[in-house]
Amino acid sequence: MTVDLLLINPFLHPDLVVYPSGPGLVEGRLAPAYKQDIRAGGAAYTGKVAAQFGRSVSYLDWVGDDMFGNVTIAQLSAMGHETSGIHRYTGQHMVCVSVADSRSQGATMVATYPPDWQRSFAEISDGIQGAPSATDAYVYSWFWSFAHPDLQEAPTAELMAEIHRRHGRTVLDPNWKPDGPPPPHELAELRKSLPLVDVLLPNTRDASLLVGDHDPPEQVRRLLGLGPAAVVLTAGGTRAYWGEANDGRVYSIPTLQVDVIDTTGAGDAFGGALVGATRDLPSSVAIACATASLTTAALLGDGPLPNDSLRTQSAQLLAEMEEHR
């Protein structure tokens, strides 16, 4: 079996989104809510958006054998996604909650993990070898996937080599969120893996870990020097920068100007649109920028994409493309 998009170790979890009815969230206090929603979060939203662009989506991940795992798998199945590669940890649970105030422009994530929740190198390797081949293999978070304490001395670059060998295009989102730098061994393993990556999809913080603090165009140039075929860098919801190794030039386009309601899921939507829309990189970046912007304004909807509105808005962004020399 071949699928269009395989999301590997995508840190699947449910988001519990709470909209306070009072003055907002106060640390350490409960807030009354006028609405609550449990929805598949993390890379599940990446998969949802890619499916809206017509891609068939499958997953390789591990979830708890609990209510949260049930919700995640049920929602993905209801969207027509292939979930047989999502493994259950019997007797384990994971809680990962996003609390978003619709009256602000941010979200707070509260995550707890069982102390013995660790995926072994063998589990991940076996899962990669048993997964269906895919047109695009999307490693959603290198550091969430491969920087667990039990893996800090493992040859995790071998996992990326296996992914690259088995699938068509390899997309990697480093997605480093914890405070502090990654373990030195894993940072070295990531650098070793970059020549095997077709599209590297970092944000500016990820880029700083790999090549230091520079302006975004220079970060793209330095990242290309580490070996990926292409780099698409997101810069705080304002612009996206990209470059390709066979061209050497760096370009950028702005995001749409919208009334932001909630930024939760914007980066996930960007990734889903980037791999779901088209293989032409400038066009896919423009569509991804528009898709992410519409997500923050709660205007994307659940219908097939691209629709006429998204085509028009993406074309407008593409017309504002700049080259950075």
Short mmCIF file of C-alpha atoms in Angstrom, two decimals, residues 58-275:
data_model
loop_
_atom_site.label_atom_id
_atom_site.label_comp_id
_atom_site.label_asym_id
_atom_site.label_seq_id
_atom_site.Cartn_x
_atom_site.Cartn_y
_atom_site.Cartn_z
CA SER A 58 -1.47 7.79 7.42
CA TYR A 59 0.31 7.94 10.78
CA LEU A 60 3.09 6.21 12.66
CA ASP A 61 2.83 7.05 16.35
CA TRP A 62 2.11 5.79 19.85
CA VAL A 63 -0.79 6.95 22.06
CA GLY A 64 -2.10 5.97 25.47
CA ASP A 65 -4.74 3.33 25.97
CA ASP A 66 -7.15 5.82 27.49
CA MET A 67 -9.85 8.37 26.71
CA PHE A 68 -7.39 10.75 25.07
CA GLY A 69 -6.02 8.07 22.77
CA ASN A 70 -9.58 7.00 21.94
CA VAL A 71 -10.59 10.56 21.02
CA THR A 72 -7.54 11.08 18.83
CA ILE A 73 -7.95 7.83 16.87
CA ALA A 74 -11.72 8.23 16.55
CA GLN A 75 -11.42 11.75 15.15
CA LEU A 76 -8.70 10.77 12.68
CA SER A 77 -10.72 7.76 11.53
CA ALA A 78 -13.80 9.95 11.10
CA MET A 79 -11.75 12.18 8.77
CA GLY A 80 -10.89 9.15 6.64
CA HIS A 81 -7.26 8.91 7.76
CA GLU A 82 -5.42 5.59 8.03
CA THR A 83 -4.81 4.88 11.74
CA SER A 84 -3.52 1.29 11.76
CA GLY A 85 0.01 2.60 12.36
CA ILE A 86 -1.01 4.28 15.62
CA HIS A 87 0.08 1.92 18.39
CA ARG A 88 -1.53 1.80 21.84
CA TYR A 89 0.43 1.64 25.07
CA THR A 90 -1.73 -0.63 27.24
CA GLY A 91 -2.26 0.79 30.70
CA GLN A 92 -0.61 4.08 29.83
CA HIS A 93 -2.09 7.50 29.43
CA MET A 94 -0.92 10.85 28.19
CA VAL A 95 -2.48 14.20 28.84
CA CYS A 96 -1.56 17.14 26.65
CA VAL A 97 -3.91 20.07 26.98
CA SER A 98 -3.99 23.34 25.08
CA VAL A 99 -5.87 26.07 26.92
CA ALA A 100 -6.69 28.90 24.54
CA ASP A 101 -8.39 32.19 25.37
CA SER A 102 -10.25 33.37 22.27
CA ARG A 103 -10.09 36.95 23.52
CA SER A 104 -6.29 36.96 23.49
CA GLN A 105 -3.84 36.10 20.76
CA GLY A 106 -2.09 33.20 22.42
CA ALA A 107 -2.44 29.79 23.96
CA THR A 108 -0.98 28.02 26.95
CA MET A 109 -0.01 24.37 26.66
CA VAL A 110 0.05 22.20 29.74
CA ALA A 111 1.53 18.75 29.18
CA THR A 112 2.15 15.84 31.54
CA TYR A 113 3.81 12.57 30.63
CA PRO A 114 4.05 9.34 32.59
CA PRO A 115 7.63 8.96 33.86
CA ASP A 116 8.02 5.64 32.07
CA TRP A 117 6.58 6.86 28.73
CA GLN A 118 9.54 6.25 26.48
CA ARG A 119 9.63 4.92 22.95
CA SER A 120 12.67 2.75 22.46
CA PHE A 121 14.96 2.97 19.47
CA ALA A 122 13.85 -0.53 18.46
CA GLU A 123 10.15 0.42 18.65
CA ILE A 124 10.63 3.45 16.43
CA SER A 125 12.87 1.58 13.98
CA ASP A 126 10.44 -1.34 13.72
CA GLY A 127 7.56 1.08 13.20
CA ILE A 128 9.38 2.88 10.39
CA GLN A 129 10.19 -0.39 8.65
CA GLY A 130 6.60 -1.62 8.95
CA ALA A 131 4.90 1.58 7.80
CA PRO A 132 3.42 1.86 4.29
CA SER A 133 5.54 3.61 1.66
CA ALA A 134 4.52 7.20 1.05
CA THR A 135 4.90 9.91 -1.56
CA ASP A 136 5.83 12.27 1.30
CA ALA A 137 7.19 11.22 4.69
CA TYR A 138 6.81 14.02 7.25
CA VAL A 139 8.81 13.74 10.48
CA TYR A 140 6.75 16.07 12.59
CA SER A 141 9.18 16.73 15.42
CA TRP A 142 12.74 15.47 15.48
CA PHE A 143 13.31 16.48 19.08
CA TRP A 144 9.99 15.23 20.46
CA SER A 145 10.50 11.98 18.57
CA PHE A 146 14.15 11.25 19.09
CA ALA A 147 15.45 13.23 22.08
CA HIS A 148 13.97 11.13 24.87
CA PRO A 149 16.51 10.24 27.59
CA ASP A 150 16.62 6.60 26.48
CA LEU A 151 17.60 7.70 22.97
CA GLN A 152 20.26 10.27 23.79
CA GLU A 153 23.07 7.94 22.80
CA ALA A 154 21.19 6.12 20.03
CA PRO A 155 22.21 6.48 16.35
CA THR A 156 18.98 8.25 15.47
CA ALA A 157 20.40 9.54 12.18
CA GLU A 158 19.98 5.93 11.05
CA LEU A 159 16.21 6.39 11.43
CA MET A 160 16.23 9.33 9.02
CA ALA A 161 18.34 7.33 6.58
CA GLU A 162 15.73 4.56 6.66
CA ILE A 163 12.89 7.05 6.18
CA HIS A 164 14.73 8.65 3.25
CA ARG A 165 15.35 5.25 1.65
CA ARG A 166 11.77 4.02 1.94
CA HIS A 167 9.76 7.05 0.88
CA GLY A 168 9.53 9.66 -1.87
CA ARG A 169 10.09 13.12 -0.41
CA THR A 170 11.32 13.56 3.19
CA VAL A 171 10.06 16.58 5.14
CA LEU A 172 11.51 17.36 8.58
CA ASP A 173 10.17 19.79 11.17
CA PRO A 174 12.71 20.03 14.05
CA ASN A 175 10.03 21.54 16.36
CA TRP A 176 12.13 22.11 19.48
CA LYS A 177 9.86 23.43 22.26
CA PRO A 178 11.38 22.67 25.69
CA ASP A 179 13.45 25.29 27.46
CA GLY A 180 17.17 25.03 26.96
CA PRO A 181 19.20 23.51 24.15
CA PRO A 182 18.77 19.94 22.93
CA PRO A 183 21.17 17.23 24.11
CA PRO A 184 24.48 17.62 22.25
CA HIS A 185 24.36 14.06 20.90
CA GLU A 186 20.92 14.56 19.38
CA LEU A 187 21.86 17.91 17.88
CA ALA A 188 24.83 16.17 16.24
CA GLU A 189 22.57 13.36 14.99
CA LEU A 190 20.18 15.93 13.53
CA ARG A 191 23.00 17.67 11.66
CA LYS A 192 24.13 14.31 10.27
CA SER A 193 20.59 13.73 9.00
CA LEU A 194 20.12 16.99 7.13
CA PRO A 195 21.68 15.81 3.82
CA LEU A 196 18.88 13.19 3.76
CA VAL A 197 16.14 15.84 4.02
CA ASP A 198 14.30 17.13 0.96
CA VAL A 199 12.46 19.94 2.78
CA LEU A 200 13.60 21.25 6.17
CA LEU A 201 10.80 23.14 7.92
CA PRO A 202 12.18 25.01 10.97
CA ASN A 203 11.11 28.12 12.80
CA THR A 204 13.67 30.77 13.76
CA ARG A 205 14.31 29.15 17.14
CA ASP A 206 15.06 25.79 15.52
CA ALA A 207 17.35 27.56 13.07
CA SER A 208 19.21 29.33 15.89
CA LEU A 209 19.96 25.98 17.52
CA LEU A 210 21.49 24.71 14.29
CA VAL A 211 23.26 27.73 12.81
CA GLY A 212 23.15 30.50 15.43
CA ASP A 213 21.30 33.79 15.72
CA HIS A 214 21.18 35.57 12.39
CA ASP A 215 18.52 37.29 10.35
CA PRO A 216 16.12 34.82 8.66
CA PRO A 217 17.63 35.03 5.14
CA GLU A 218 21.09 34.27 6.51
CA GLN A 219 19.69 31.41 8.58
CA VAL A 220 18.21 29.90 5.41
CA ARG A 221 21.56 30.18 3.61
CA ARG A 222 23.44 28.54 6.49
CA LEU A 223 20.86 25.79 6.84
CA LEU A 224 21.15 25.01 3.12
CA GLY A 225 24.88 24.68 3.71
CA LEU A 226 24.17 21.76 6.07
CA GLY A 227 22.79 19.67 3.24
CA PRO A 228 18.98 19.73 2.86
CA ALA A 229 17.64 20.15 -0.65
CA ALA A 230 15.31 22.97 0.44
CA VAL A 231 14.60 25.05 3.55
CA VAL A 232 11.32 26.75 4.42
CA LEU A 233 11.70 28.96 7.51
CA THR A 234 8.74 30.44 9.39
CA ALA A 235 9.38 33.69 11.24
CA GLY A 236 6.85 34.39 13.95
CA GLY A 237 3.75 34.57 11.80
CA THR A 238 5.00 37.57 9.82
CA ARG A 239 6.85 36.09 6.83
CA ALA A 240 8.08 32.79 5.48
CA TYR A 241 11.54 32.47 3.93
CA TRP A 242 12.75 29.73 1.63
CA GLY A 243 15.60 28.64 -0.55
CA GLU A 244 16.68 25.63 -2.59
CA ALA A 245 20.19 24.20 -2.72
CA ASN A 246 20.21 23.97 -6.53
CA ASP A 247 19.37 27.69 -6.79
CA GLY A 248 21.15 29.31 -3.85
CA ARG A 249 18.86 32.33 -3.64
CA VAL A 250 16.57 33.18 -0.71
CA TYR A 251 13.04 34.51 -1.06
CA SER A 252 10.22 35.46 1.28
CA ILE A 253 6.54 36.36 1.26
CA PRO A 254 4.35 37.90 3.96
CA THR A 255 1.45 36.29 5.75
CA LEU A 256 -2.10 37.56 5.33
CA GLN A 257 -3.29 40.45 7.46
CA VAL A 258 -6.18 39.03 9.48
CA ASP A 259 -7.90 39.59 12.81
CA VAL A 260 -6.21 36.94 14.92
CA ILE A 261 -8.47 34.95 17.26
CA ASP A 262 -6.23 32.06 18.25
CA THR A 263 -2.80 31.06 16.98
CA THR A 264 -3.17 27.42 18.08
CA GLY A 265 -2.54 25.11 15.12
CA ALA A 266 -1.18 27.78 12.75
CA GLY A 267 2.19 26.08 12.35
CA ASP A 268 0.52 22.69 11.91
CA ALA A 269 -1.75 24.15 9.22
CA PHE A 270 1.28 25.66 7.48
CA GLY A 271 2.98 22.27 7.29
CA GLY A 272 -0.17 20.51 6.10
CA ALA A 273 -0.67 23.02 3.30
CA LEU A 274 3.01 22.99 2.33
CA VAL A 275 3.01 19.24 1.69
#
